[in-house]
Amino acid sequence: MELLYQNGYGAMYKMNKARTGVRELQMIVDTVGVFMSRDDLDHLLGIVRKSNEPCTCAECGGNHCNKIWCSGPLVDICLKVDEAIIDHMEDLIQGAQFMLDMDATLEKYRLK
């Protein structure tokens, strides 16, 4: 595994030879590791960015929810969050995406 990006909340790794098919990434937050694809990562970023919108469930009653729910083909994720964790999650995802895109760009324009 190759460390792509980490911050005070977690780390994102790229699997060298992914055994899980298209799940080439592993996000580790606290003591939990989740295998993800690039699409899963994009989807999670959208959820993180919308987390400041009011929640319409009976428990939240229109207030901001203190949880992030993300469904995927392998696992459903529910993380308890606050504003600081949301900021760290967004940074973690964007940092990993930047590193992945940078590698792809460098590979594309590599001199032979």
Backbone as JSON, one array per atom type, in Angstrom:
{
  "sequence": "MELLYQNGYGAMYKMNKARTGVRELQMIVDTVGVFMSRDDLDHLLGIVRKSNEPCTCAECGGNHCNKIWCSGPLVDICLKVDEAIIDHMEDLIQGAQFMLDMDATLEKYRLK",
  "N": [[0.84, -1.18, 0.0], [0.41, 2.25, -0.68], [0.87, 5.32, 0.82], [-1.28, 7.92, 0.22], [-2.33, 10.35, 1.2], [-2.62, 12.05, 4.3], [-4.12, 13.27, 7.31], [-4.94, 14.91, 10.42], [-7.15, 13.39, 11.08], [-7.4, 11.04, 9.58], [-6.25, 8.66, 7.07], [-5.42, 8.04, 3.64], [-4.92, 5.41, 1.48], [-3.38, 3.94, -1.4], [-3.89, 0.98, -3.04], [-1.48, -1.27, -4.13], [-1.69, -3.65, -5.68], [-4.71, -4.25, -6.16], [-6.87, -6.46, -4.59], [-9.52, -6.44, -4.43], [-10.91, -5.98, -6.76], [-12.16, -3.24, -8.39], [-11.8, -1.66, -6.22], [-9.56, 0.25, -5.31], [-8.56, 1.88, -3.35], [-7.95, 2.61, 0.12], [-9.51, 3.95, 2.84], [-8.72, 5.12, 5.98], [-10.04, 5.86, 9.01], [-9.94, 6.87, 12.3], [-10.15, 3.86, 13.85], [-11.09, 2.38, 11.79], [-11.12, 0.86, 8.62], [-11.86, 1.31, 5.21], [-12.45, -0.05, 2.08], [-12.37, 1.44, -1.12], [-13.49, 2.73, -4.3], [-12.52, 5.04, -6.91], [-14.88, 6.28, -7.73], [-16.51, 5.81, -5.48], [-15.17, 7.43, -3.67], [-15.56, 9.98, -4.78], [-18.34, 10.09, -4.5], [-18.63, 10.03, -1.69], [-17.4, 12.46, -1.05], [-19.28, 14.26, -2.09], [-21.4, 13.77, -0.31], [-20.23, 14.56, 2.11], [-19.88, 17.3, 1.59], [-22.53, 18.12, 1.45], [-23.33, 17.86, 4.02], [-23.85, 19.97, 5.72], [-26.39, 20.78, 5.26], [-29.85, 20.99, 6.29], [-31.33, 18.19, 8.0], [-33.95, 15.96, 7.33], [-34.96, 13.86, 8.8], [-36.82, 12.18, 11.44], [-35.44, 12.16, 13.85], [-33.6, 14.29, 13.71], [-35.13, 16.5, 13.01], [-35.07, 18.66, 11.11], [-32.8, 20.03, 11.78], [-29.16, 20.24, 11.67], [-27.59, 17.18, 10.92], [-25.78, 14.88, 12.97], [-24.42, 12.84, 11.86], [-22.9, 11.04, 9.17], [-24.07, 9.36, 6.44], [-23.33, 6.86, 4.17], [-23.87, 4.87, 1.47], [-22.71, 1.94, -0.11], [-21.58, -0.54, -2.53], [-20.17, -2.54, -1.17], [-20.28, -1.98, 1.59], [-22.2, -0.22, 4.04], [-21.72, 2.96, 5.38], [-21.62, 4.69, 8.42], [-20.83, 7.51, 10.02], [-20.18, 9.28, 12.96], [-20.16, 12.71, 13.31], [-18.76, 16.02, 13.66], [-18.39, 19.58, 13.17], [-15.61, 20.02, 12.93], [-14.66, 17.45, 12.27], [-15.95, 17.09, 9.83], [-14.62, 19.03, 8.28], [-12.02, 17.92, 8.32], [-12.54, 15.47, 7.03], [-13.3, 16.33, 4.45], [-10.91, 17.56, 3.66], [-9.2, 15.3, 3.72], [-10.28, 13.68, 1.68], [-10.13, 15.39, -0.58], [-7.36, 15.85, -0.63], [-6.41, 13.26, -1.19], [-7.59, 12.86, -3.71], [-6.28, 14.87, -5.16], [-3.62, 13.91, -5.1], [-3.92, 11.48, -6.51], [-4.79, 12.45, -9.01], [-2.59, 13.99, -9.69], [-0.57, 12.05, -9.99], [-1.62, 10.67, -12.21], [-1.56, 12.68, -14.15], [1.21, 13.25, -14.3], [2.09, 10.75, -15.22], [0.83, 10.65, -17.71], [2.13, 12.67, -19.15], [4.76, 11.89, -19.12], [8.12, 11.77, -20.11], [9.6, 9.77, -22.61]],
  "CA": [[0.0, 0.0, 0.0], [1.12, 3.51, -0.77], [0.16, 6.43, 1.47], [-1.56, 9.04, -0.68], [-2.54, 11.59, 1.94], [-3.14, 11.87, 5.65], [-4.26, 14.46, 8.14], [-5.17, 14.58, 11.82], [-8.32, 12.53, 11.26], [-7.28, 9.73, 8.94], [-5.29, 8.48, 5.99], [-5.92, 7.4, 2.43], [-3.89, 4.6, 0.86], [-3.64, 3.34, -2.7], [-3.48, -0.41, -3.05], [-0.6, -1.53, -5.27], [-2.36, -4.67, -6.47], [-5.99, -4.38, -5.48], [-7.52, -7.77, -4.66], [-10.96, -6.23, -4.35], [-11.41, -5.5, -8.05], [-11.99, -1.81, -8.64], [-11.58, -0.99, -4.94], [-8.12, 0.47, -5.3], [-8.2, 2.78, -2.26], [-8.41, 2.3, 1.48], [-9.6, 5.1, 3.73], [-8.67, 4.72, 7.38], [-10.38, 6.91, 9.95], [-9.89, 6.28, 13.64], [-9.69, 2.47, 13.78], [-11.88, 1.73, 10.75], [-10.61, 0.93, 7.26], [-12.89, 1.06, 4.21], [-11.97, -0.12, 0.7], [-13.18, 2.31, -1.95], [-13.07, 3.04, -5.66], [-12.52, 6.49, -7.15], [-16.28, 6.72, -7.74], [-16.95, 5.84, -4.09], [-14.55, 8.6, -3.06], [-16.3, 11.14, -5.29], [-19.67, 10.05, -3.88], [-18.47, 10.41, -0.29], [-17.12, 13.9, -1.01], [-20.57, 14.93, -2.26], [-22.15, 13.64, 0.95], [-19.56, 15.42, 3.1], [-20.16, 18.69, 1.25], [-23.95, 18.39, 1.72], [-23.63, 17.55, 5.43], [-24.29, 21.15, 6.46], [-27.8, 21.02, 4.96], [-30.74, 20.43, 7.31], [-31.75, 16.8, 7.85], [-35.4, 15.87, 7.47], [-35.4, 12.67, 9.54], [-37.55, 12.48, 12.68], [-34.49, 12.37, 14.93], [-32.94, 15.6, 13.59], [-36.18, 17.52, 12.97], [-34.71, 19.82, 10.31], [-31.49, 20.55, 12.19], [-28.03, 19.54, 11.06], [-27.4, 15.83, 11.44], [-24.43, 14.66, 13.48], [-23.93, 11.6, 11.25], [-22.79, 10.95, 7.72], [-24.45, 8.03, 5.94], [-22.87, 6.63, 2.8], [-24.11, 3.49, 1.06], [-21.88, 1.46, -1.2], [-21.83, -1.94, -2.86], [-19.55, -3.44, -0.2], [-20.61, -1.69, 2.98], [-22.82, 1.06, 4.36], [-20.9, 3.65, 6.37], [-22.24, 5.72, 9.23], [-19.82, 8.13, 10.87], [-20.62, 10.38, 13.8], [-19.31, 13.82, 12.94], [-19.01, 17.4, 14.06], [-17.87, 20.48, 12.14], [-14.17, 19.79, 12.76], [-14.48, 16.19, 11.55], [-16.37, 17.35, 8.44], [-13.51, 19.73, 7.62], [-10.95, 16.94, 8.14], [-12.97, 14.5, 6.0], [-13.22, 16.98, 3.15], [-9.48, 17.7, 3.38], [-8.66, 13.97, 3.44], [-10.75, 13.23, 0.36], [-9.56, 16.26, -1.61], [-5.93, 15.59, -0.69], [-6.21, 11.99, -1.9], [-7.92, 13.08, -5.11], [-5.19, 15.64, -5.75], [-2.47, 13.04, -5.31], [-4.26, 10.55, -7.58], [-4.8, 13.18, -10.27], [-1.21, 14.4, -9.98], [0.12, 10.87, -10.51], [-2.13, 10.39, -13.54], [-1.06, 13.74, -15.03], [2.63, 13.02, -14.52], [2.22, 9.55, -16.05], [0.38, 11.0, -19.06], [3.11, 13.53, -19.83], [6.1, 11.38, -18.86], [9.0, 11.66, -21.27], [10.04, 8.39, -22.83]],
  "C": [[0.89, 1.24, 0.0], [0.28, 4.6, -0.12], [-0.01, 7.55, 0.45], [-1.6, 10.35, 0.07], [-3.01, 11.23, 3.34], [-3.24, 13.21, 6.33], [-4.54, 14.0, 9.57], [-6.32, 13.63, 12.08], [-8.13, 11.14, 10.68], [-6.23, 9.72, 7.86], [-5.96, 7.78, 4.82], [-4.74, 6.7, 1.77], [-4.35, 4.12, -0.5], [-3.08, 1.93, -2.65], [-2.63, -0.66, -4.3], [-1.21, -2.56, -6.21], [-3.67, -4.98, -5.77], [-6.59, -5.75, -5.69], [-9.03, -7.65, -4.67], [-11.52, -5.68, -5.65], [-11.11, -4.03, -8.23], [-11.76, -1.02, -7.35], [-10.08, -0.8, -4.74], [-7.65, 1.33, -4.13], [-8.66, 2.23, -0.92], [-8.35, 3.57, 2.3], [-9.6, 4.57, 5.16], [-8.97, 5.94, 8.22], [-10.55, 6.26, 11.31], [-9.35, 4.85, 13.53], [-10.42, 1.67, 12.7], [-11.23, 1.94, 9.39], [-11.7, 0.53, 6.28], [-12.24, 1.04, 2.83], [-12.93, 0.66, -0.18], [-12.62, 2.36, -3.37], [-13.0, 4.56, -5.78], [-13.94, 7.03, -7.15], [-16.85, 6.8, -6.33], [-16.42, 7.08, -3.38], [-15.26, 9.88, -3.5], [-17.68, 11.24, -4.64], [-19.61, 10.5, -2.42], [-18.19, 11.9, -0.16], [-18.41, 14.7, -1.19], [-21.4, 14.89, -0.99], [-21.54, 14.54, 2.02], [-19.89, 16.89, 2.84], [-21.62, 19.07, 1.52], [-24.31, 18.23, 3.2], [-24.07, 18.77, 6.24], [-25.75, 21.51, 6.17], [-28.67, 20.41, 6.06], [-31.17, 19.01, 6.98], [-33.25, 16.73, 8.13], [-35.88, 14.64, 8.22], [-36.06, 13.09, 10.86], [-36.61, 12.8, 13.83], [-33.89, 13.79, 14.91], [-33.94, 16.76, 13.53], [-35.81, 18.78, 12.21], [-33.41, 20.48, 10.71], [-30.39, 19.81, 11.44], [-27.86, 18.19, 11.74], [-25.96, 15.68, 11.94], [-23.85, 13.35, 12.96], [-23.83, 11.78, 9.75], [-23.12, 9.51, 7.35], [-24.0, 7.93, 4.49], [-23.07, 5.15, 2.48], [-23.23, 3.15, -0.12], [-22.15, 0.0, -1.46], [-21.25, -2.91, -1.85], [-20.07, -3.24, 1.22], [-21.34, -0.35, 3.07], [-22.02, 1.67, 5.5], [-21.76, 4.66, 7.11], [-21.17, 6.24, 10.18], [-20.44, 9.26, 11.67], [-19.65, 11.53, 13.6], [-19.69, 15.11, 13.67], [-18.35, 18.28, 13.0], [-16.38, 20.26, 11.88], [-13.9, 18.51, 11.97], [-14.89, 16.35, 10.08], [-15.23, 18.03, 7.67], [-12.34, 18.77, 7.35], [-11.29, 15.92, 7.06], [-12.84, 15.1, 4.61], [-11.76, 17.15, 2.73], [-8.86, 16.36, 3.0], [-9.03, 13.51, 2.04], [-10.12, 14.07, -0.74], [-8.05, 16.06, -1.74], [-5.61, 14.31, -1.44], [-6.51, 12.15, -3.38], [-6.82, 13.86, -5.82], [-4.0, 14.75, -6.06], [-2.72, 12.03, -6.43], [-4.23, 11.25, -8.94], [-3.4, 13.62, -10.67], [-0.43, 13.23, -10.57], [-0.32, 10.57, -11.94], [-1.61, 11.42, -14.55], [0.43, 13.54, -15.33], [2.87, 11.8, -15.42], [1.87, 9.86, -17.51], [1.45, 11.78, -19.84], [4.55, 13.1, -19.59], [6.89, 11.3, -20.17], [9.5, 10.23, -21.39], [11.41, 8.36, -23.43]]
}
